[in-house]
Structures are given as structure tokens and as C-alpha cells.
Coordinates of C-alpha atoms in Angstrom, one line a residue:
Chain A
X13 CA 13.0 -19.3 -23.1
X14 CA 10.3 -18.4 -20.5
X15 CA 10.9 -14.7 -20.1
X16 CA 12.8 -12.2 -22.1
X17 CA 13.1 -8.5 -21.6
X18 CA 14.7 -6.6 -24.6
X19 CA 16.1 -3.2 -24.3
X20 CA 13.7 -2.0 -21.5
X21 CA 13.9 1.5 -20.3
X22 CA 11.8 3.0 -17.7
X23 CA 11.9 6.5 -16.2
X24 CA 10.2 7.9 -13.2
X25 CA 10.3 11.6 -13.6
X26 CA 14.1 12.5 -13.8
X27 CA 15.1 9.1 -12.3
X28 CA 16.2 6.5 -14.8
X29 CA 15.1 3.2 -13.2
X30 CA 15.9 0.8 -16.1
X31 CA 18.5 1.8 -18.7
X32 CA 18.2 -0.4 -21.7
X33 CA 18.0 -3.7 -19.9
X34 CA 18.0 -7.0 -21.6
X35 CA 17.7 -10.3 -19.8
X36 CA 16.5 -13.7 -20.6
X37 CA 15.3 -16.4 -18.1
X38 CA 15.1 -20.0 -18.9
X39 CA 12.0 -22.0 -18.3
X40 CA 11.9 -23.8 -15.0
X41 CA 14.9 -21.9 -13.6
X42 CA 15.4 -20.0 -10.4
X43 CA 16.8 -16.6 -11.1
X44 CA 17.9 -13.9 -8.7
X45 CA 18.0 -10.2 -9.4
X46 CA 20.7 -8.9 -7.3
X47 CA 21.6 -5.3 -6.7
X48 CA 21.7 -2.3 -4.2
X49 CA 18.6 -0.3 -3.6
X50 CA 17.7 2.0 -6.5
X51 CA 19.4 -0.4 -9.0
X52 CA 16.3 -1.1 -10.8
X53 CA 15.8 -4.7 -9.8
X54 CA 12.3 -4.3 -8.4
X55 CA 11.2 -2.2 -11.3
X56 CA 12.3 -4.9 -13.7
X57 CA 10.3 -7.4 -11.8
X58 CA 7.2 -5.2 -11.9
X59 CA 7.6 -4.6 -15.7
X60 CA 7.8 -8.4 -16.1
X61 CA 4.6 -8.7 -14.1
X62 CA 3.0 -5.9 -16.1
X63 CA 2.6 -3.7 -13.0
X64 CA 4.7 -1.1 -14.7
X65 CA 4.7 -0.2 -18.5
X66 CA 8.3 0.3 -19.9
X67 CA 8.9 3.4 -21.8
X68 CA 10.6 1.6 -24.4
X69 CA 11.5 -2.1 -25.0
X70 CA 9.6 -5.3 -25.1
X71 CA 8.8 -8.1 -22.8
X72 CA 8.2 -11.7 -24.0
X73 CA 6.5 -14.3 -21.8
X74 CA 6.8 -17.9 -23.2
X75 CA 7.8 -16.6 -26.6
X76 CA 4.9 -14.3 -26.9
X77 CA 5.0 -10.4 -27.0
X78 CA 3.5 -9.4 -23.6
X79 CA 4.8 -5.8 -23.3
X80 CA 1.0 -4.3 -23.4
X81 CA -0.6 -7.3 -21.9
X82 CA -2.5 -6.4 -18.5
X83 CA -1.0 -8.0 -15.4
X84 CA -4.4 -10.1 -15.0
X85 CA -3.7 -12.0 -18.2
X86 CA 0.1 -12.7 -17.8
X87 CA -0.4 -15.8 -15.7
X88 CA 2.2 -14.6 -13.2
X89 CA 2.1 -15.1 -9.4
X90 CA 3.6 -12.1 -7.6
X91 CA 4.7 -12.1 -4.0
X92 CA 5.0 -8.5 -2.8
X93 CA 7.7 -7.3 -0.5
X94 CA 5.4 -6.6 2.4
X95 CA 3.1 -9.5 1.2
X96 CA 0.2 -7.2 0.4
X97 CA -2.3 -9.6 2.3
X98 CA -5.9 -8.9 1.8
X99 CA -6.4 -7.7 5.4
X100 CA -10.2 -8.1 5.6
X101 CA -10.0 -11.7 4.4
X102 CA -9.1 -14.9 6.2
X103 CA -6.0 -16.9 5.3
X104 CA -8.3 -19.3 3.4
X105 CA -10.0 -16.6 1.5
X106 CA -6.8 -14.9 0.6
X107 CA -5.5 -18.1 -0.9
X108 CA -8.7 -18.9 -2.6
X109 CA -8.9 -15.5 -4.2
X110 CA -7.3 -16.2 -7.5
X111 CA -9.6 -19.3 -7.9
X112 CA -12.9 -17.8 -6.7
X113 CA -12.6 -14.9 -9.2
X114 CA -12.0 -17.4 -11.9
X115 CA -15.4 -19.1 -10.8
X116 CA -13.8 -22.5 -10.2
X117 CA -16.1 -25.1 -8.7
X118 CA -16.4 -25.0 -5.0
X119 CA -14.9 -28.6 -4.4
X120 CA -12.0 -27.7 -6.6
X121 CA -11.2 -24.5 -4.6
X122 CA -11.6 -26.5 -1.4
X123 CA -9.2 -29.2 -2.4
X124 CA -6.7 -26.7 -3.9
X125 CA -6.6 -24.5 -0.9
X126 CA -6.3 -27.4 1.5
X127 CA -3.3 -28.6 -0.5
X128 CA -1.7 -25.2 -0.5
X129 CA -2.1 -24.8 3.2
X130 CA -0.3 -28.0 3.6
X131 CA 2.4 -27.1 1.2
X132 CA 3.1 -23.9 3.0
X133 CA 2.7 -25.5 6.3
X134 CA -0.2 -23.3 7.5
X135 CA -2.6 -26.3 8.3
X136 CA -5.3 -25.3 10.5
X137 CA -4.6 -21.5 10.2
X138 CA -7.2 -21.0 7.4
X139 CA -9.7 -19.2 9.7
X140 CA -7.2 -16.7 11.0
X141 CA -6.7 -13.2 9.6
X142 CA -3.3 -12.0 8.1
X143 CA -3.0 -9.6 11.2
X144 CA -2.9 -12.8 13.4
X145 CA 0.0 -14.4 11.7
X146 CA 3.8 -14.0 12.2
X147 CA 5.9 -12.5 9.5
X148 CA 7.1 -15.8 8.1
X149 CA 3.5 -17.2 8.1
X150 CA 2.2 -14.0 6.3
X151 CA 5.1 -14.7 3.7
X152 CA 4.1 -18.2 3.2
X153 CA 0.4 -17.3 2.9
X154 CA 1.3 -14.7 0.2
X155 CA 3.3 -17.4 -1.6
X156 CA 0.3 -19.9 -1.4
X157 CA -1.9 -17.2 -2.8
X158 CA 0.4 -16.4 -5.7
X159 CA 0.6 -20.3 -6.5
X160 CA -3.1 -21.0 -6.2
X161 CA -4.0 -20.3 -9.8
X162 CA -0.9 -22.2 -11.0
X163 CA 1.0 -19.5 -12.6
X164 CA 3.6 -20.1 -15.3
X165 CA 5.9 -17.7 -13.7
X166 CA 6.5 -16.8 -9.9
X167 CA 7.9 -13.4 -9.2
X168 CA 9.1 -12.5 -5.6
X169 CA 10.0 -9.1 -4.6
X170 CA 12.5 -9.2 -1.8
X171 CA 10.7 -12.2 -0.5
X172 CA 12.8 -12.5 2.8
X173 CA 13.7 -8.8 3.3
X174 CA 11.5 -8.1 6.2
X175 CA 12.2 -11.3 8.3
X176 CA 14.6 -12.0 11.0
X177 CA 17.8 -13.9 10.2
X178 CA 16.7 -17.3 11.4
X179 CA 13.3 -17.3 9.7
X180 CA 15.0 -16.0 6.5
X181 CA 17.4 -19.0 6.4
X182 CA 14.5 -21.4 6.9
X183 CA 12.3 -19.8 4.2
X184 CA 15.3 -19.8 1.9
X185 CA 15.8 -23.6 2.2
X186 CA 12.1 -24.0 2.0
X187 CA 11.8 -22.0 -1.2
X188 CA 14.7 -24.1 -2.8
X189 CA 12.7 -27.3 -2.0
X190 CA 9.4 -25.9 -3.2
X191 CA 11.2 -24.9 -6.5
X192 CA 12.6 -28.4 -6.8
X193 CA 9.0 -29.9 -6.5
X194 CA 7.2 -27.5 -8.5
X195 CA 9.6 -26.5 -11.3
X196 CA 7.7 -23.1 -11.9
X197 CA 10.0 -20.5 -13.4
X198 CA 10.9 -18.2 -10.5
X199 CA 12.5 -14.9 -10.4
X200 CA 13.3 -13.2 -7.1
X201 CA 14.7 -9.8 -6.1
X202 CA 17.2 -9.4 -3.4
X203 CA 19.8 -7.0 -2.2
X204 CA 21.6 -9.8 -0.2
X205 CA 24.3 -11.3 -2.2
X206 CA 24.6 -14.4 0.1
X207 CA 20.8 -15.0 -0.5
X208 CA 21.2 -14.6 -4.2
X209 CA 24.4 -17.0 -4.3
X210 CA 22.7 -19.6 -2.0
X211 CA 19.2 -19.8 -3.6
X212 CA 19.5 -18.9 -7.4
X213 CA 20.8 -21.0 -10.2
X214 CA 21.5 -17.9 -12.2
X215 CA 22.2 -14.4 -10.8
X216 CA 21.4 -11.0 -12.7
X217 CA 23.6 -8.3 -11.0
X218 CA 22.1 -4.9 -11.5
X219 CA 23.5 -1.4 -10.7
X220 CA 22.1 2.0 -11.5
X221 CA 19.5 0.7 -13.9
X222 CA 21.9 -1.5 -15.8
X223 CA 22.8 -5.2 -15.9
X224 CA 26.3 -5.6 -14.8
X225 CA 26.5 -9.4 -15.2
X226 CA 24.4 -12.5 -15.7
X227 CA 26.0 -15.7 -14.4
X228 CA 25.6 -18.7 -12.1
X229 CA 26.6 -18.0 -8.6
X230 CA 30.0 -19.7 -8.7
X231 CA 31.1 -18.0 -11.9
X232 CA 29.8 -14.7 -10.5
X233 CA 32.0 -15.0 -7.5
X234 CA 35.1 -16.4 -9.3
X235 CA 34.9 -14.4 -12.4
X236 CA 33.2 -11.1 -11.7
X237 CA 32.9 -9.0 -14.9
X238 CA 33.9 -5.7 -13.3
X239 CA 34.8 -4.0 -10.1
X240 CA 31.2 -3.4 -9.1
X241 CA 30.4 -7.0 -9.3
X242 CA 33.6 -8.0 -7.6
X243 CA 32.8 -5.7 -4.6
X244 CA 29.1 -6.4 -4.5
X245 CA 29.0 -10.3 -4.5
X246 CA 31.5 -10.5 -1.6
X247 CA 33.9 -8.6 0.6
X248 CA 36.9 -7.3 -1.1
X249 CA 40.3 -5.7 -0.5
X250 CA 41.6 -2.9 -2.7
X251 CA 45.4 -3.1 -3.2
X252 CA 46.4 -0.4 -5.6
X253 CA 45.2 -1.8 -8.9
X254 CA 44.4 -5.2 -7.6
X255 CA 41.2 -6.6 -6.0
X256 CA 41.7 -9.4 -3.5
X257 CA 39.0 -11.4 -1.6
X258 CA 39.8 -11.7 2.2
X259 CA 40.2 -15.4 2.0
X260 CA 42.8 -15.1 -0.8
X261 CA 45.2 -13.4 1.6
X262 CA 47.7 -15.6 3.4
X263 CA 49.2 -14.7 6.8
X264 CA 52.6 -16.0 7.9
X265 CA 55.0 -15.3 10.7
X266 CA 58.1 -15.5 8.6
X267 CA 58.8 -13.2 5.6
X268 CA 59.9 -15.5 2.6
X269 CA 60.8 -12.8 0.2
X270 CA 57.6 -12.0 -1.6
X271 CA 55.4 -11.2 1.4
X272 CA 54.8 -7.7 3.0
X273 CA 54.9 -6.7 6.5
X274 CA 51.7 -5.8 8.4
X275 CA 50.5 -5.4 12.0
X276 CA 47.4 -7.2 13.4
X277 CA 44.9 -4.6 14.5
X278 CA 41.8 -6.6 15.5
X279 CA 40.7 -10.2 15.6
X280 CA 37.0 -11.2 15.4
X281 CA 36.0 -14.8 15.9
X282 CA 32.7 -15.8 14.3
X283 CA 32.7 -19.5 15.0
X284 CA 34.1 -21.3 12.0
X285 CA 35.3 -18.0 10.5
X286 CA 37.9 -15.6 11.9
X287 CA 38.3 -12.2 10.7
X288 CA 41.5 -10.5 11.1
X289 CA 42.1 -6.6 10.3
X290 CA 45.6 -5.7 9.4
X291 CA 47.4 -2.6 8.7
X292 CA 50.2 -2.8 6.2
X293 CA 53.6 -0.9 6.7
X294 CA 52.5 1.3 3.8
X295 CA 49.3 2.3 5.8
X296 CA 46.9 0.2 3.6
X297 CA 44.2 -1.6 5.6
X298 CA 43.5 -5.4 4.8
X299 CA 40.6 -7.6 5.9
X300 CA 41.6 -11.2 6.0
X301 CA 39.3 -14.3 6.4
X302 CA 40.8 -17.4 8.1
X303 CA 39.3 -20.6 9.1
X304 CA 39.3 -21.4 12.8
X305 CA 42.0 -24.0 12.3
X306 CA 44.3 -21.7 10.3
X307 CA 43.8 -19.1 13.0
X308 CA 44.6 -21.5 15.8
X309 CA 47.9 -22.5 14.2
X310 CA 48.9 -18.9 13.7
X311 CA 48.1 -18.0 17.4
X312 CA 47.6 -14.4 16.3
X313 CA 47.2 -11.5 18.8
X314 CA 46.5 -7.8 18.3
X315 CA 49.7 -5.8 17.5
X316 CA 51.6 -8.8 16.3
X317 CA 53.8 -8.2 13.2
X318 CA 53.0 -10.6 10.6
X319 CA 53.7 -11.2 6.7
X320 CA 51.0 -11.2 4.1
X321 CA 50.8 -12.2 0.5
X322 CA 47.9 -12.6 -1.8
X323 CA 47.1 -16.0 -3.5
X324 CA 44.8 -14.6 -6.1
X325 CA 44.1 -11.1 -7.1
X326 CA 42.2 -9.5 -9.9
X327 CA 42.7 -6.5 -11.9
X328 CA 40.2 -4.6 -14.2
X329 CA 41.1 -2.4 -17.2
X330 CA 40.0 1.2 -17.2
X331 CA 36.7 0.3 -18.9
X332 CA 36.0 -2.2 -16.2
X333 CA 36.8 -5.4 -18.2
X334 CA 38.7 -8.0 -16.3
X335 CA 42.3 -8.4 -17.1
X336 CA 43.7 -11.9 -16.7
X337 CA 43.8 -13.0 -13.1
X338 CA 47.1 -14.1 -12.0
X339 CA 48.7 -15.2 -8.8
X340 CA 50.7 -12.4 -7.4
X341 CA 53.7 -14.6 -6.6
X342 CA 55.3 -17.7 -7.7
X343 CA 55.3 -20.4 -5.1
Chain B
X14 CA -3.9 16.1 38.9
X15 CA -5.4 19.5 39.5
X16 CA -4.7 20.5 35.9
X17 CA -6.4 17.5 34.7
X18 CA -9.5 18.2 36.8
X19 CA -9.5 21.8 35.7
X20 CA -9.3 20.6 32.1
X21 CA -12.2 18.3 32.6
X22 CA -14.4 20.9 34.4
X23 CA -13.8 23.4 31.7
X24 CA -14.7 21.1 28.8
X25 CA -17.7 19.8 30.6
X26 CA -18.8 23.3 31.5
X27 CA -18.3 24.5 27.9
X28 CA -20.3 21.6 26.5
X29 CA -23.1 22.3 29.1
X30 CA -23.3 26.0 28.1
X31 CA -22.9 25.7 24.5
X32 CA -24.5 22.4 23.8
X33 CA -26.6 20.8 26.4
X34 CA -28.5 24.0 27.7
X35 CA -30.0 25.0 24.3
X36 CA -30.9 21.4 23.2
X37 CA -32.3 20.7 26.6
X38 CA -34.3 23.7 26.5
X39 CA -35.9 22.7 23.3
X40 CA -37.0 19.5 24.7
X41 CA -38.2 21.0 27.8
X42 CA -40.3 23.6 26.0
X43 CA -41.7 21.0 23.5
X44 CA -42.9 18.8 26.3
X45 CA -43.8 21.6 28.8
X46 CA -47.5 20.9 28.5
X47 CA -47.2 17.2 28.1
X48 CA -46.9 14.8 25.1
X49 CA -50.3 15.9 23.8
X50 CA -49.6 19.4 22.4
X51 CA -46.3 17.9 21.0
X52 CA -48.1 15.2 19.1
X53 CA -50.6 17.6 17.8
X54 CA -48.0 19.9 16.5
X55 CA -45.9 17.3 14.7
X56 CA -49.0 15.5 13.1
X57 CA -50.1 18.7 11.6
X58 CA -50.2 18.2 7.8
X59 CA -47.6 20.8 7.0
X60 CA -45.3 19.4 9.6
X61 CA -45.5 15.9 8.3
X62 CA -45.0 17.2 4.7
X63 CA -41.9 19.0 5.8
X64 CA -40.5 15.9 7.5
X65 CA -41.3 13.7 4.5
X66 CA -39.6 16.4 2.2
X67 CA -36.6 16.5 4.3
X68 CA -36.2 12.7 4.2
X69 CA -36.9 12.6 0.5
X70 CA -34.1 15.1 -0.2
X71 CA -31.7 13.3 2.0
X72 CA -32.6 10.0 0.3
X73 CA -31.7 11.5 -3.0
X74 CA -28.6 13.4 -1.9
X75 CA -26.9 10.8 0.2
X76 CA -26.5 8.1 -2.5
X77 CA -25.4 10.8 -5.0
X78 CA -22.8 12.2 -2.8
X79 CA -21.7 8.7 -1.7
X80 CA -21.1 7.5 -5.2
X81 CA -19.4 10.8 -6.3
X82 CA -17.4 10.8 -3.1
X83 CA -16.0 7.3 -3.7
X84 CA -15.2 8.0 -7.3
X85 CA -13.8 11.4 -6.6
X86 CA -11.5 10.0 -3.8
X87 CA -10.3 7.2 -6.2
X88 CA -9.6 9.7 -8.9
X89 CA -7.6 11.9 -6.4
X90 CA -5.7 9.2 -4.8
X91 CA -5.2 6.5 -7.4
X92 CA -5.0 8.1 -10.7
X93 CA -2.5 10.6 -11.6
X94 CA -5.0 12.7 -13.6
X95 CA -3.6 16.3 -14.3
X96 CA -5.7 18.8 -12.5
X97 CA -6.8 16.4 -9.6
X98 CA -4.8 18.6 -7.2
X99 CA -7.2 21.4 -8.1
X100 CA -10.3 19.2 -7.7
X101 CA -9.0 18.1 -4.4
X102 CA -9.0 21.7 -3.2
X103 CA -12.3 22.4 -5.0
X104 CA -14.0 19.6 -2.9
X105 CA -13.5 21.7 0.2
X106 CA -15.3 24.7 -1.2
X107 CA -18.7 23.9 0.2
X108 CA -17.1 23.8 3.8
X109 CA -15.7 27.2 3.3
X110 CA -18.6 28.9 1.5
X111 CA -21.5 30.2 3.3
X112 CA -24.7 28.3 2.3
X113 CA -26.5 31.5 1.7
X114 CA -23.9 32.3 -1.1
X115 CA -24.6 28.8 -2.6
X116 CA -28.4 29.3 -2.5
X117 CA -27.9 32.7 -4.1
X118 CA -25.7 31.2 -6.9
X119 CA -28.2 28.5 -7.6
X120 CA -31.0 31.3 -7.7
X121 CA -29.0 33.2 -10.3
X122 CA -28.3 30.1 -12.3
X123 CA -31.7 28.5 -12.3
X124 CA -33.8 31.6 -12.1
X125 CA -36.0 32.8 -15.0
X126 CA -33.2 34.7 -16.4
X127 CA -30.4 32.5 -15.4
X128 CA -28.1 30.6 -17.8
X129 CA -29.6 27.2 -17.2
X130 CA -33.0 28.4 -15.9
X131 CA -34.0 30.1 -19.0
X132 CA -33.5 27.0 -21.1
X133 CA -34.9 24.6 -18.7
X134 CA -38.0 26.6 -18.1
X135 CA -38.4 26.8 -21.9
X136 CA -38.5 23.0 -21.8
X137 CA -41.0 22.9 -18.9
X138 CA -38.7 22.0 -16.2
X139 CA -39.2 23.9 -13.1
X140 CA -35.9 23.8 -11.0
X141 CA -36.3 26.8 -8.7
X142 CA -39.0 26.7 -6.0
X143 CA -39.2 23.0 -6.4
X144 CA -37.5 19.7 -5.4
X145 CA -34.7 19.8 -8.0
X146 CA -33.2 23.1 -6.7
X147 CA -33.5 22.0 -3.0
X148 CA -31.7 18.6 -4.0
X149 CA -29.0 20.7 -5.8
X150 CA -28.5 23.0 -2.8
X151 CA -28.3 20.2 -0.4
X152 CA -25.9 18.1 -2.6
X153 CA -23.7 21.1 -2.8
X154 CA -23.3 21.7 0.9
X155 CA -23.0 18.1 1.8
X156 CA -20.5 17.3 -1.0
X157 CA -17.2 17.0 0.9
X158 CA -17.9 14.6 3.6
X159 CA -17.5 11.2 1.9
X160 CA -14.5 12.5 -0.2
X161 CA -12.8 13.7 3.0
X162 CA -13.3 10.5 4.9
X163 CA -12.3 8.1 2.1
X164 CA -9.3 10.0 0.7
X165 CA -7.0 9.4 3.7
X166 CA -7.9 5.8 4.2
X167 CA -7.2 5.2 0.4
X168 CA -3.9 6.7 0.9
X169 CA -3.2 4.6 3.9
X170 CA -4.1 1.2 2.6
X171 CA -1.9 1.9 -0.5
X172 CA -2.1 0.1 -3.8
X173 CA -0.4 -3.1 -3.0
X174 CA -3.5 -5.1 -2.2
X175 CA -5.0 -3.9 -5.5
X176 CA -1.9 -4.8 -7.4
X177 CA -1.9 -8.2 -5.7
X178 CA -5.5 -8.6 -6.9
X179 CA -4.6 -7.6 -10.4
X180 CA -1.7 -10.2 -10.6
X181 CA -4.2 -12.9 -9.3
X182 CA -6.4 -12.1 -12.3
X183 CA -9.0 -9.7 -10.9
X184 CA -10.5 -7.1 -13.2
X185 CA -10.6 -3.6 -12.1
X186 CA -14.2 -3.9 -11.1
X187 CA -13.7 -7.1 -9.2
X188 CA -10.7 -5.5 -7.4
X189 CA -12.9 -2.5 -6.4
X190 CA -15.7 -4.8 -5.1
X191 CA -13.7 -7.3 -3.4
X192 CA -10.6 -5.5 -2.2
X193 CA -11.0 -1.7 -2.2
X194 CA -14.6 -1.3 -1.1
X195 CA -14.3 -3.6 2.0
X196 CA -11.1 -1.8 2.9
X197 CA -12.7 1.6 2.8
X198 CA -16.2 0.6 4.1
X199 CA -15.9 2.2 7.5
X200 CA -14.7 5.5 6.1
X201 CA -17.6 5.4 3.6
X202 CA -20.1 4.7 6.4
X203 CA -18.7 7.5 8.4
X204 CA -18.9 9.9 5.5
X205 CA -22.6 8.8 4.8
X206 CA -23.6 9.5 8.4
X207 CA -22.0 13.0 8.2
X208 CA -23.6 13.7 4.8
X209 CA -26.9 12.6 6.2
X210 CA -26.7 14.8 9.2
X211 CA -25.6 17.8 7.1
X212 CA -28.6 17.1 4.6
X213 CA -31.1 16.8 7.3
X214 CA -29.9 20.1 9.0
X215 CA -29.5 22.1 5.9
X216 CA -31.3 25.5 6.0
X217 CA -29.4 28.5 4.4
X218 CA -29.0 27.4 0.8
X219 CA -32.3 25.6 0.6
X220 CA -34.3 28.5 2.2
X221 CA -33.2 30.7 -0.7
X222 CA -34.0 28.4 -3.6
X223 CA -37.1 26.6 -2.2
X224 CA -39.4 29.6 -1.6
X225 CA -40.5 27.9 1.6
X226 CA -44.1 27.2 0.6
X227 CA -45.8 25.5 3.6
X228 CA -47.0 22.0 2.6
X229 CA -45.0 22.1 -0.7
X230 CA -41.4 23.3 -0.6
X231 CA -40.9 23.6 3.1
X232 CA -38.2 21.4 4.7
X233 CA -38.2 20.7 8.4
X234 CA -35.7 23.4 9.2
X235 CA -37.8 25.9 7.3
X236 CA -40.9 24.7 9.2
X237 CA -39.1 25.5 12.4
X238 CA -38.3 29.0 11.3
X239 CA -41.9 29.7 9.8
X240 CA -43.6 28.3 13.0
X241 CA -41.5 30.5 15.2
X242 CA -42.0 33.6 13.1
X243 CA -45.8 32.9 13.1
X244 CA -45.8 32.8 17.0
X245 CA -46.5 29.0 16.9
X246 CA -43.9 28.2 19.6
X247 CA -45.1 24.8 20.3
X248 CA -44.9 23.9 16.7
X249 CA -41.4 25.4 16.3
X250 CA -40.3 23.5 19.5
X251 CA -41.9 20.2 18.4
X252 CA -40.4 20.3 14.9
X253 CA -37.0 21.1 16.5
X254 CA -37.3 18.0 18.7
X255 CA -37.9 16.1 15.6
X256 CA -34.7 17.4 14.0
X257 CA -32.8 16.9 17.2
X258 CA -34.1 13.2 17.3
X259 CA -33.0 12.7 13.7
X260 CA -29.6 14.2 14.6
X261 CA -29.3 11.9 17.7
X262 CA -30.3 8.9 15.6
X263 CA -27.5 9.8 13.1
X264 CA -25.0 10.1 16.0
X265 CA -26.0 6.8 17.3
X266 CA -25.4 5.3 13.9
X267 CA -22.0 7.0 13.9
X268 CA -21.2 5.3 17.2
X269 CA -22.1 1.9 15.9
X270 CA -19.9 2.7 12.8
X271 CA -17.1 3.7 15.0
X272 CA -17.3 0.6 17.0
X273 CA -17.3 -1.5 13.9
X274 CA -14.2 0.3 12.7
X275 CA -12.3 -0.4 15.9
X276 CA -13.2 -4.1 15.9
X277 CA -12.1 -4.6 12.3

């Protein structure tokens, strides 16, 4: 086990940022901390880095108790949300910082920085200042800086949060490749469920300072532990006691006994995906996701009357535990 | 358009009457009879001593207040020490308090019967009417400048760069030297220039504690006053020109600093 947090609690004044949080992260894994803002995910990351001291609880790094160890001595690389570039230093000096304060030989620093510039695709930009880089370049510089001293653990706080959609996607894929090559234990914080599901091999879902569920992406999506996780990791319809994903709703033109009547309100075509908003005859609204082909076969138009039934729905008991998922109808 | 021209005319006129006329007059009077009387006046032993003393005091006060100013700003902005809000307000006191009051307070504290003066004199340390009291007075009045320049810059740069340095393995001192100090260097320079200007020009507090003995405890500002009172007008004007030139040099330095600030 590379990282373990045990019963960590942290308050900022009256605000309970972490409420008895325990997680463990396997060596070499890529873990996502997912949650809405204020859920405590960044605070947990900062506690692991040693930038915050927990009020109670312990942190173990590589099996050693590290709760009171200074951030300087934890062997972590940290990439800040806004990258925290050293603004008065060149890209080269930024990346070399961790090595130069360790008084490594000049040739070694030169070789390592050259290698890292290559790795993060910033060759030839070493003499620039951070203010002369684009957001994505600054992000990669911050990553190279964090990796320079070969940390055992790489921590990224909302690494792609401030970038535009296209650059985000590129960097996500690039981070995955990098992780495959380097195998450094990595934890990243995100509020974007798609990002967490795409990049992480294990996701920790947090809410209001607590861990809601820890699971691999697929299990998280298919077997959410409670209504919060169900609604946070993907879009969801609430039908009385049941929770249904938009792609688990089937639309037909003919009633076949078990389906309910609904009226098409709006159709949004997003390339491969088609979103259909419906109003059921009891006034309940439904969001349905269809593939383009399904939608073409159905030939839907606004104000059409159609019939819907759910393929899979989930129910949770009062204390949030999932009750056994069952198909709503026998087919 | 007319409004803009009006504003410009007003501000230039105001500057001309309040600033340029008096300073210009000083220069004119000092050089009225050529360079010779001017040179004679400022190469007079007492004038030279006064200039040296002023520079000496400045050379002690500026490093002191620079070091204090940086530490104090760090304490106010970076560390949540209880009572720092009070310190933050207290730092401004010298700006609000008349230098005469400062001088009087030091006089009472370090005088023969003062709290500190009694003990210090008993141990053979002469504070009043000597360099120490003049340094104390000047330090007091020029205290806020570095703090006031550095605090907002420290707030603006935030702690992320410092945290990043820490996670990269830098000790607190290394972080200060390699990250914080370079980030605040222009604010510090600006504060140093203001502190220097204030120290060179200080009159009120120093004139109370120094005794103003010619050739011994007389600063350049006091020399101007003494010359004027002794009807040595050329001497007064010449020393004033010297002060003005020190001030102009400082202002030029400030311009250089500002330019550096903009280019960074």
C-alpha cells in the first residue's frame, strides 16, 4: 500500500472539511478523488502532501507514519490547480528547481531537465518565462517540475480544471500514457465525473467531507453505493423511489402493456448521442439518451406521443444502501 | 477636451506654485553669486560633518528598517499569529504621529530620569544628544515604508509558489531566498527608497533628541535651520540644495526601480 489515510478529520474554523476519512491507495495506481466543490477532496490531497496538518487521524506513506513529516521530506510531487509557476524563473529553472536545491551535479541536472522537457513536449521552450506559455504548456511545465526529483507519489489538484475542453482531452490522454510509462503512484483531484471515469483506475467519491464510495470506474457507474454517487457519476432520472440512467429508458411507438405514455418535449442531437426530453402523463419529466441510429429508426418529433419503459432501475433503502437492482418489467 | 485641458492646467499650476517655485527659489538663491560661495558654504567643516552624520544615520536606519519591514510583512501576511492585526495597525503609527511627539517620547524615555535613560547612563551609555537617539528617532519615523510596500505584494503573490517550493524539497530559508525574496524585490526596493528619503529629510524628532550641537550632533536638516537662524543665508541655501540633490537622487533611483518593476 503506497498511501493510507486513517480516520483523518480536518476543520477550518466551523467548516468540517474532512470528516473521519480513511482511504488507501495502491502502489503504482492512478486514483481519482471525485466530488463537488467543498467536498474535501483538495483538502485530503493537501493532507497527503503535508501542506495541511489533520486535526486527528494519520497518514502513512509507503507503510511509514508520515502525519507529522514536513512536505519537504515526503517525496511527493505536487501539481497545483493554477500550476503555481515560479514566475521570475525560466521554464528551465522552474523544472530544475527540485534538483538544484538538492545540489545535484550540473551535468545531471542538465540531462534530467532536457529529458523532462522532451517528455512534456516543451523542447526549445526552456528559456521562456511561465507568462509566455499557454495554459496547457504551463500545466505540463508544472508536471515536469513535480517529476524532476523523481517523487514516489504524484499529486495533482484539479490538473485540467482551468483548460479549455480540447486541451483537457489531449492532456488527459497524455497523462494516461505518462502514467503507463512511469508507474508513479498518482492521485488526482477532479470535480468532473467523466474525467475521473476516463483517467482513473480507482475512484474515491467524496461528498461533504466524507468518502461515499471507493471503486473502479465501471463498478462505480454500474453499482453506485448510494443515491449521491448514483447522481454524481452520471445523469439520472428520479422516478418515484427508483433511479434510472437516461440510457436505460426505452422509447417505443406502441404500448405493449407495461410501458407508460409520454410526450416528446425537446430533441437535442449531439452527434452520436441524441437527448430526448419527455413529459409523462403523470407530469414527471424524463431525460432519455438514444444513439443516433435508435433515434433515426424512431423518427421522433416534438409533441409526439410515445411509450416508455425502464430497462434497469435502482432503488436505495432509507439509509442509502442499494436494494437489489431489478428490471422493472419482464420481457 | 476643454475639461481635460482644464485639469491639466490646474495640476501643472498647482505643482508650479506648491513645488517648483520654492525648490527653484532655493537653487536660485544658492547659486545667486555663482558657484564659489556655494562651494565655500558646503565645504565648511560643520556642513561636511552634518552631511556625513545624515548619511551615517541613514546607512544604519535603512538596513534596520528593511530587515524589520520584510520580517514584519511576512509575519502579518503569512503567519496567523494572534495579535498580528494589532501590529499591522501599529506599524502605521509613525505616519500619523507628529515627529515632535516621537522626539519628546524618546527624550522622556532616555533622559537622565527616564525609564531606560537612567539605567543606560548608569552603565556609561549616552543615548540622548548622541548618535543612538538620532538613529532611534529616525528609525521610528521611517518604520512603515518597507512594511507598507511589501504587505500588498505578498498578499497578491499568494502562498502557492511557496507551497510548491516546499513540496519540491526547499527548506523555509531556501524558499524565502529563491522564491519569496525575488517576488517581492521591487516592493522592497521601493520601500528602501522611501525609507531613505524619509531618513535624509527627518527633522522634527531628531531635532529634539540630538541637541543640535554644530559639528557633533547636527544633521543636515538641522544645519539648514541653524544657518538660517544665524543669518547665514548662503549656508542655509547651500545645505538646502544639498538636501534637495539627495532627494532628487533618491527620486531618480525610484524611477529606475519603477521601470524595473514594469519590465518584470
